mmCIF file of C-alpha atoms in Angstrom:
data_model
loop_
_atom_site.group_PDB
_atom_site.id
_atom_site.type_symbol
_atom_site.label_atom_id
_atom_site.label_comp_id
_atom_site.label_asym_id
_atom_site.label_seq_id
_atom_site.Cartn_x
_atom_site.Cartn_y
_atom_site.Cartn_z
ATOM 1 C CA MET A 159 126.709 115.661 79.696
ATOM 2 C CA THR A 160 126.410 116.338 83.435
ATOM 3 C CA GLU A 161 123.113 118.194 83.076
ATOM 4 C CA LEU A 162 121.617 115.491 80.841
ATOM 5 C CA LEU A 163 122.656 112.522 82.971
ATOM 6 C CA PHE A 164 122.207 113.982 86.458
ATOM 7 C CA TRP A 165 118.549 113.084 86.995
ATOM 8 C CA PRO A 166 118.845 109.650 85.336
ATOM 9 C CA LEU A 167 121.727 108.964 87.740
ATOM 10 C CA VAL A 168 119.654 110.111 90.723
ATOM 11 C CA ALA A 169 116.782 107.942 89.479
ATOM 12 C CA GLY A 170 119.184 105.002 89.305
ATOM 13 C CA LEU A 171 120.247 105.713 92.891
ATOM 14 C CA VAL A 172 116.629 105.707 94.066
ATOM 15 C CA LEU A 173 115.863 102.505 92.165
ATOM 16 C CA THR A 174 118.979 100.813 93.543
ATOM 17 C CA LEU A 175 118.161 101.617 97.166
ATOM 18 C CA ILE A 176 114.705 100.025 97.097
ATOM 19 C CA HIS A 177 115.245 97.209 94.604
ATOM 20 C CA ALA A 178 118.417 95.870 96.226
ATOM 21 C CA TRP A 179 116.471 95.350 99.464
ATOM 22 C CA PHE A 180 113.658 93.552 97.663
ATOM 23 C CA GLY A 181 116.213 91.613 95.630
ATOM 24 C CA LEU A 182 117.730 90.071 98.749
ATOM 25 C CA HIS A 183 114.279 88.843 99.769
ATOM 26 C CA VAL A 184 113.444 87.559 96.301
ATOM 27 C CA LEU A 185 116.657 85.535 96.139
ATOM 28 C CA ALA A 186 116.065 84.122 99.615
ATOM 29 C CA ARG A 187 112.540 83.103 98.643
ATOM 30 C CA GLY A 188 113.741 81.484 95.416
ATOM 31 C CA VAL A 189 111.286 83.454 93.256
ATOM 32 C CA VAL A 190 113.793 85.175 90.982
ATOM 33 C CA PHE A 191 111.334 85.941 88.201
ATOM 34 C CA VAL A 192 108.566 87.357 90.371
ATOM 35 C CA ASP A 193 109.669 90.864 89.373
ATOM 36 C CA LEU A 194 109.294 90.141 85.663
ATOM 37 C CA SER A 195 105.955 88.484 86.285
ATOM 38 C CA LEU A 196 104.541 91.327 88.384
ATOM 39 C CA ALA A 197 105.899 93.863 85.913
ATOM 40 C CA GLN A 198 104.194 92.005 83.094
ATOM 41 C CA VAL A 199 100.913 91.907 85.019
ATOM 42 C CA ALA A 200 101.226 95.661 85.581
ATOM 43 C CA ALA A 201 101.935 96.072 81.868
ATOM 44 C CA LEU A 202 98.752 94.149 81.120
ATOM 45 C CA GLY A 203 96.845 96.608 83.279
ATOM 46 C CA LEU A 204 98.492 99.461 81.404
ATOM 47 C CA THR A 205 97.466 97.831 78.133
ATOM 48 C CA VAL A 206 93.857 97.673 79.281
ATOM 49 C CA ALA A 207 94.088 101.382 80.155
ATOM 50 C CA ILE A 208 95.403 102.162 76.663
ATOM 51 C CA LEU A 209 92.513 100.277 75.079
ATOM 52 C CA ALA A 210 90.147 102.232 77.334
ATOM 53 C CA GLY A 211 91.487 105.449 75.816
ATOM 54 C CA HIS A 212 93.933 106.579 78.525
ATOM 55 C CA GLY A 213 97.440 107.830 77.805
ATOM 56 C CA VAL A 214 100.441 105.706 78.733
ATOM 57 C CA GLN A 215 101.704 108.247 81.289
ATOM 58 C CA SER A 216 98.277 109.236 82.617
ATOM 59 C CA GLU A 217 97.206 108.805 86.236
ATOM 60 C CA ALA A 218 94.404 106.486 85.167
ATOM 61 C CA ALA A 219 96.883 104.196 83.412
ATOM 62 C CA TYR A 220 98.999 104.048 86.581
ATOM 63 C CA TRP A 221 96.035 102.989 88.708
ATOM 64 C CA TYR A 222 95.031 100.356 86.159
ATOM 65 C CA ALA A 223 98.564 98.944 86.273
ATOM 66 C CA LEU A 224 98.704 99.051 90.071
ATOM 67 C CA ALA A 225 95.349 97.297 90.450
ATOM 68 C CA PHE A 226 96.487 94.460 88.180
ATOM 69 C CA ALA A 227 99.852 94.193 89.961
ATOM 70 C CA LEU A 228 98.206 94.055 93.401
ATOM 71 C CA ALA A 229 95.929 91.273 92.181
ATOM 72 C CA GLY A 230 99.026 89.383 91.037
ATOM 73 C CA ALA A 231 100.663 90.005 94.418
ATOM 74 C CA VAL A 232 97.735 88.459 96.277
ATOM 75 C CA LEU A 233 97.819 85.487 93.905
ATOM 76 C CA PHE A 234 101.530 84.887 94.598
ATOM 77 C CA ALA A 235 100.944 85.147 98.349
ATOM 78 C CA LEU A 236 98.175 82.554 98.074
ATOM 79 C CA ALA A 237 100.308 80.265 95.886
ATOM 80 C CA ARG A 238 102.960 79.947 98.600
ATOM 81 C CA GLY A 239 100.533 77.965 100.720
ATOM 82 C CA TYR A 240 100.260 75.294 98.019
ATOM 83 C CA GLU A 241 103.968 74.756 97.324
ATOM 84 C CA ARG A 242 103.681 71.069 98.154
ATOM 85 C CA ASN A 243 101.285 70.687 95.224
ATOM 86 C CA ILE A 244 102.660 73.235 92.753
ATOM 87 C CA GLN A 245 105.893 75.210 92.973
ATOM 88 C CA GLN A 246 105.499 78.939 93.405
ATOM 89 C CA GLU A 247 108.021 79.564 90.620
ATOM 90 C CA ALA A 248 105.766 77.594 88.265
ATOM 91 C CA VAL A 249 102.827 79.843 89.127
ATOM 92 C CA ILE A 250 105.023 82.900 88.562
ATOM 93 C CA GLY A 251 106.099 81.611 85.145
ATOM 94 C CA ILE A 252 102.538 80.817 84.114
ATOM 95 C CA VAL A 253 101.314 84.256 85.164
ATOM 96 C CA TYR A 254 104.152 85.891 83.224
ATOM 97 C CA ALA A 255 103.500 83.931 80.022
ATOM 98 C CA VAL A 256 99.737 84.467 80.112
ATOM 99 C CA SER A 257 100.027 88.181 80.966
ATOM 100 C CA ALA A 258 102.565 88.745 78.197
ATOM 101 C CA SER A 259 100.403 86.918 75.669
ATOM 102 C CA LEU A 260 97.254 88.807 76.641
ATOM 103 C CA GLY A 261 99.177 92.076 76.486
ATOM 104 C CA VAL A 262 100.452 91.367 72.976
ATOM 105 C CA LEU A 263 96.972 90.363 71.820
ATOM 106 C CA ALA A 264 95.502 93.552 73.240
ATOM 107 C CA LEU A 265 98.203 95.877 71.913
ATOM 108 C CA ASP A 266 97.809 94.298 68.481
ATOM 109 C CA ARG A 267 94.474 96.146 68.384
ATOM 110 C CA ALA A 268 95.873 99.401 69.752
ATOM 111 C CA PRO A 269 97.412 102.234 67.699
ATOM 112 C CA GLN A 270 101.233 102.092 67.782
ATOM 113 C CA GLY A 271 101.070 98.801 69.674
ATOM 114 C CA ALA A 272 104.663 97.826 68.838
ATOM 115 C CA GLU A 273 105.932 101.154 70.143
ATOM 116 C CA HIS A 274 104.067 100.648 73.414
ATOM 117 C CA ILE A 275 105.648 97.195 73.852
ATOM 118 C CA LYS A 276 109.111 98.669 73.251
ATOM 119 C CA GLN A 277 108.511 101.413 75.806
ATOM 120 C CA LEU A 278 107.371 98.902 78.421
ATOM 121 C CA LEU A 279 110.529 96.854 77.915
ATOM 122 C CA ILE A 280 113.233 99.540 77.866
ATOM 123 C CA GLY A 281 111.512 102.485 79.584
ATOM 124 C CA SER A 282 112.650 106.105 79.284
ATOM 125 C CA ILE A 283 115.003 106.721 82.209
ATOM 126 C CA LEU A 284 117.059 109.205 80.174
ATOM 127 C CA THR A 285 114.124 111.634 80.028
ATOM 128 C CA VAL A 286 113.141 111.347 83.693
ATOM 129 C CA THR A 287 112.363 114.669 85.372
ATOM 130 C CA SER A 288 113.172 115.990 88.817
ATOM 131 C CA GLN A 289 109.465 115.843 89.720
ATOM 132 C CA GLU A 290 109.253 112.164 88.792
ATOM 133 C CA VAL A 291 112.392 111.347 90.755
ATOM 134 C CA GLY A 292 111.084 113.271 93.766
ATOM 135 C CA ALA A 293 107.755 111.438 93.683
ATOM 136 C CA LEU A 294 109.532 108.079 93.405
ATOM 137 C CA ALA A 295 111.891 108.915 96.264
ATOM 138 C CA ALA A 296 109.008 109.963 98.530
ATOM 139 C CA LEU A 297 107.008 106.817 97.747
ATOM 140 C CA TYR A 298 109.973 104.494 98.236
ATOM 141 C CA ALA A 299 110.954 106.249 101.453
ATOM 142 C CA CYS A 300 107.488 105.494 102.841
ATOM 143 C CA ILE A 301 107.729 101.850 101.779
ATOM 144 C CA GLY A 302 111.244 101.646 103.214
ATOM 145 C CA PHE A 303 110.027 103.036 106.531
ATOM 146 C CA VAL A 304 107.250 100.431 106.717
ATOM 147 C CA HIS A 305 109.679 97.617 105.878
ATOM 148 C CA PHE A 306 112.145 98.891 108.465
ATOM 149 C CA ALA A 307 109.419 98.944 111.114
ATOM 150 C CA VAL A 308 108.447 95.305 110.445
ATOM 151 C CA ARG A 309 111.860 94.112 109.243
ATOM 152 C CA ARG A 310 112.124 91.230 111.718
ATOM 153 C CA ALA A 311 108.919 89.605 110.551
ATOM 154 C CA LEU A 312 109.727 90.121 106.863
ATOM 155 C CA VAL A 313 113.265 88.767 107.246
ATOM 156 C CA ASP A 314 112.002 85.723 109.149
ATOM 157 C CA VAL A 315 109.337 84.936 106.576
ATOM 158 C CA SER A 316 111.762 85.352 103.652
ATOM 159 C CA PHE A 317 114.940 83.824 105.083
ATOM 160 C CA HIS A 318 113.574 81.433 107.734
ATOM 161 C CA PRO A 319 110.023 80.493 106.636
ATOM 162 C CA GLN A 320 109.802 77.238 108.594
ATOM 163 C CA GLN A 321 111.039 78.906 111.759
ATOM 164 C CA ALA A 322 108.582 81.775 111.248
ATOM 165 C CA ALA A 323 105.689 79.340 110.855
ATOM 166 C CA ALA A 324 106.786 77.433 113.963
ATOM 167 C CA GLN A 325 106.850 80.674 115.954
ATOM 168 C CA GLY A 326 103.259 81.371 114.967
ATOM 169 C CA ARG A 327 103.928 84.233 112.597
ATOM 170 C CA ARG A 328 101.148 84.768 110.090
ATOM 171 C CA VAL A 329 103.138 83.886 106.996
ATOM 172 C CA PHE A 330 100.309 84.619 104.554
ATOM 173 C CA LEU A 331 99.733 88.067 106.063
ATOM 174 C CA TRP A 332 103.404 89.003 105.784
ATOM 175 C CA ASP A 333 103.522 87.592 102.264
ATOM 176 C CA VAL A 334 100.670 89.919 101.328
ATOM 177 C CA VAL A 335 102.570 92.855 102.863
ATOM 178 C CA PHE A 336 105.739 91.900 100.998
ATOM 179 C CA TYR A 337 104.185 91.211 97.599
ATOM 180 C CA GLY A 338 101.742 94.109 97.887
ATOM 181 C CA SER A 339 104.502 96.651 98.562
ATOM 182 C CA PHE A 340 106.625 94.963 95.915
ATOM 183 C CA ALA A 341 103.809 95.364 93.382
ATOM 184 C CA LEU A 342 103.624 99.081 94.214
ATOM 185 C CA VAL A 343 107.380 99.453 93.723
ATOM 186 C CA VAL A 344 107.438 97.518 90.450
ATOM 187 C CA THR A 345 104.477 99.416 88.988
ATOM 188 C CA SER A 346 106.091 102.750 89.805
ATOM 189 C CA SER A 347 109.552 101.744 88.586
ATOM 190 C CA VAL A 348 108.446 100.236 85.274
ATOM 191 C CA ARG A 349 106.874 103.531 84.214
ATOM 192 C CA ILE A 350 110.332 105.104 84.202
ATOM 193 C CA ALA A 351 112.879 102.335 83.763
ATOM 194 C CA GLY A 352 111.047 99.594 81.859
ATOM 195 C CA VAL A 353 110.701 95.894 82.632
ATOM 196 C CA LEU A 354 114.262 94.828 81.763
ATOM 197 C CA LEU A 355 116.081 97.500 83.750
ATOM 198 C CA VAL A 356 113.865 97.010 86.800
ATOM 199 C CA PHE A 357 114.666 93.294 86.740
ATOM 200 C CA ALA A 358 118.395 94.081 86.529
ATOM 201 C CA TYR A 359 118.194 96.428 89.526
ATOM 202 C CA LEU A 360 116.338 93.805 91.519
ATOM 203 C CA ILE A 361 118.520 90.751 90.891
ATOM 204 C CA VAL A 362 122.048 91.672 89.813
ATOM 205 C CA PRO A 363 123.327 93.802 92.756
ATOM 206 C CA ALA A 364 121.766 91.455 95.329
ATOM 207 C CA ALA A 365 123.130 88.351 93.607
ATOM 208 C CA LEU A 366 126.650 89.784 93.246
ATOM 209 C CA ALA A 367 126.673 90.941 96.872
ATOM 210 C CA GLY A 368 126.060 87.351 97.917
ATOM 211 C CA LEU A 369 129.470 86.439 96.488
ATOM 212 C CA PHE A 370 131.222 88.559 99.112
ATOM 213 C CA THR A 371 129.428 87.961 102.405
ATOM 214 C CA PRO A 372 126.550 85.965 103.935
ATOM 215 C CA ASP A 373 125.696 88.810 106.324
ATOM 216 C CA LEU A 374 122.419 90.482 105.334
ATOM 217 C CA LEU A 375 123.375 94.064 106.213
ATOM 218 C CA ARG A 376 126.748 93.835 104.485
ATOM 219 C CA ARG A 377 125.136 92.310 101.407
ATOM 220 C CA LEU A 378 122.675 95.199 101.298
ATOM 221 C CA LEU A 379 125.458 97.794 101.546
ATOM 222 C CA ILE A 380 127.505 96.058 98.830
ATOM 223 C CA ALA A 381 124.424 95.764 96.601
ATOM 224 C CA TRP A 382 123.783 99.497 96.980
ATOM 225 C CA ALA A 383 127.373 100.350 96.086
ATOM 226 C CA LEU A 384 127.373 98.025 93.070
ATOM 227 C CA GLY A 385 124.030 99.288 91.788
ATOM 228 C CA ILE A 386 125.107 102.918 91.925
ATOM 229 C CA ALA A 387 128.520 102.256 90.327
ATOM 230 C CA LEU A 388 127.081 100.123 87.516
ATOM 231 C CA THR A 389 124.361 102.680 86.817
ATOM 232 C CA ALA A 390 127.000 105.394 86.426
ATOM 233 C CA ALA A 391 129.032 103.137 84.123
ATOM 234 C CA GLY A 392 125.957 102.324 82.035
ATOM 235 C CA LEU A 393 125.015 105.981 81.683
ATOM 236 C CA TYR A 394 128.570 106.837 80.660
ATOM 237 C CA ALA A 395 128.580 104.054 78.059
ATOM 238 C CA SER A 396 125.228 105.233 76.734
ATOM 239 C CA TRP A 397 126.525 108.794 76.378
ATOM 240 C CA THR A 398 129.900 107.831 74.909
ATOM 241 C CA TRP A 399 128.644 105.402 72.248
ATOM 242 C CA ASP A 400 125.186 106.942 71.696
ATOM 243 C CA LEU A 401 123.323 103.826 72.911
ATOM 244 C CA PRO A 402 119.775 103.426 74.257
ATOM 245 C CA THR A 403 120.172 104.164 77.947
ATOM 246 C CA GLY A 404 118.129 101.367 79.536
ATOM 247 C CA PRO A 405 119.661 98.523 77.487
ATOM 248 C CA ALA A 406 123.141 100.014 77.993
ATOM 249 C CA ILE A 407 122.764 99.910 81.804
ATOM 250 C CA VAL A 408 121.364 96.365 81.672
ATOM 251 C CA SER A 409 124.327 95.296 79.528
ATOM 252 C CA VAL A 410 126.780 96.758 82.059
ATOM 253 C CA PHE A 411 124.979 94.842 84.810
ATOM 254 C CA GLY A 412 125.354 91.704 82.713
ATOM 255 C CA ALA A 413 129.057 92.349 82.126
ATOM 256 C CA ALA A 414 129.593 92.764 85.862
ATOM 257 C CA THR A 415 127.858 89.469 86.496
ATOM 258 C CA ALA A 416 130.085 87.720 83.940
#
């Protein structure tokens, strides 16, 4: 069991570290479903790659997905400037629904379309390799370093947007940085963990941490601890009862929330 679950557990650790940080920002911005929406836009890009004859795990498919996700990120950054006319969450919901519909229509014409949809939803974290985990860790470490370097601006724009605007910070620019890096993280994570598990990593630990303390650093530390513990519990449940790994971890996250 240890050999089989070791790398999925390490992958869960890596996903927790980056997604908990983004989750705190997402909750502060009030755009809870932006992760699902960006993931669905990335999935649409992956669908286009499949129709173009590329494999699901190919490099070309990844770049298709990333290009679509980055386009969605820029759209969300632009939408924030029009919140007085249309709520950003409404734009996020519309983008999700349209992307999902277009993806289903496209995959209906692709061989094994239903299987592709299932893979996008639940991922394949149980079969993750050490090379994939290493690549993810290196990428997320770079993104984490950038966010740490500009953390004051990002925190101000997410948690104190009016104050940031009053101080002359370029809110749109920092929104592009936030959503652009978020799109890169989501695109990379969905390939391994699937849409549902990525959403759970983003929202659940950050939301639960908010029950214990209002302090940002303490919430981040609690979210990390919760994410790692719940991942281990989900993997154990998957092994013990022979359950699909991704849905089992999501269910444990849901039980913890309840």
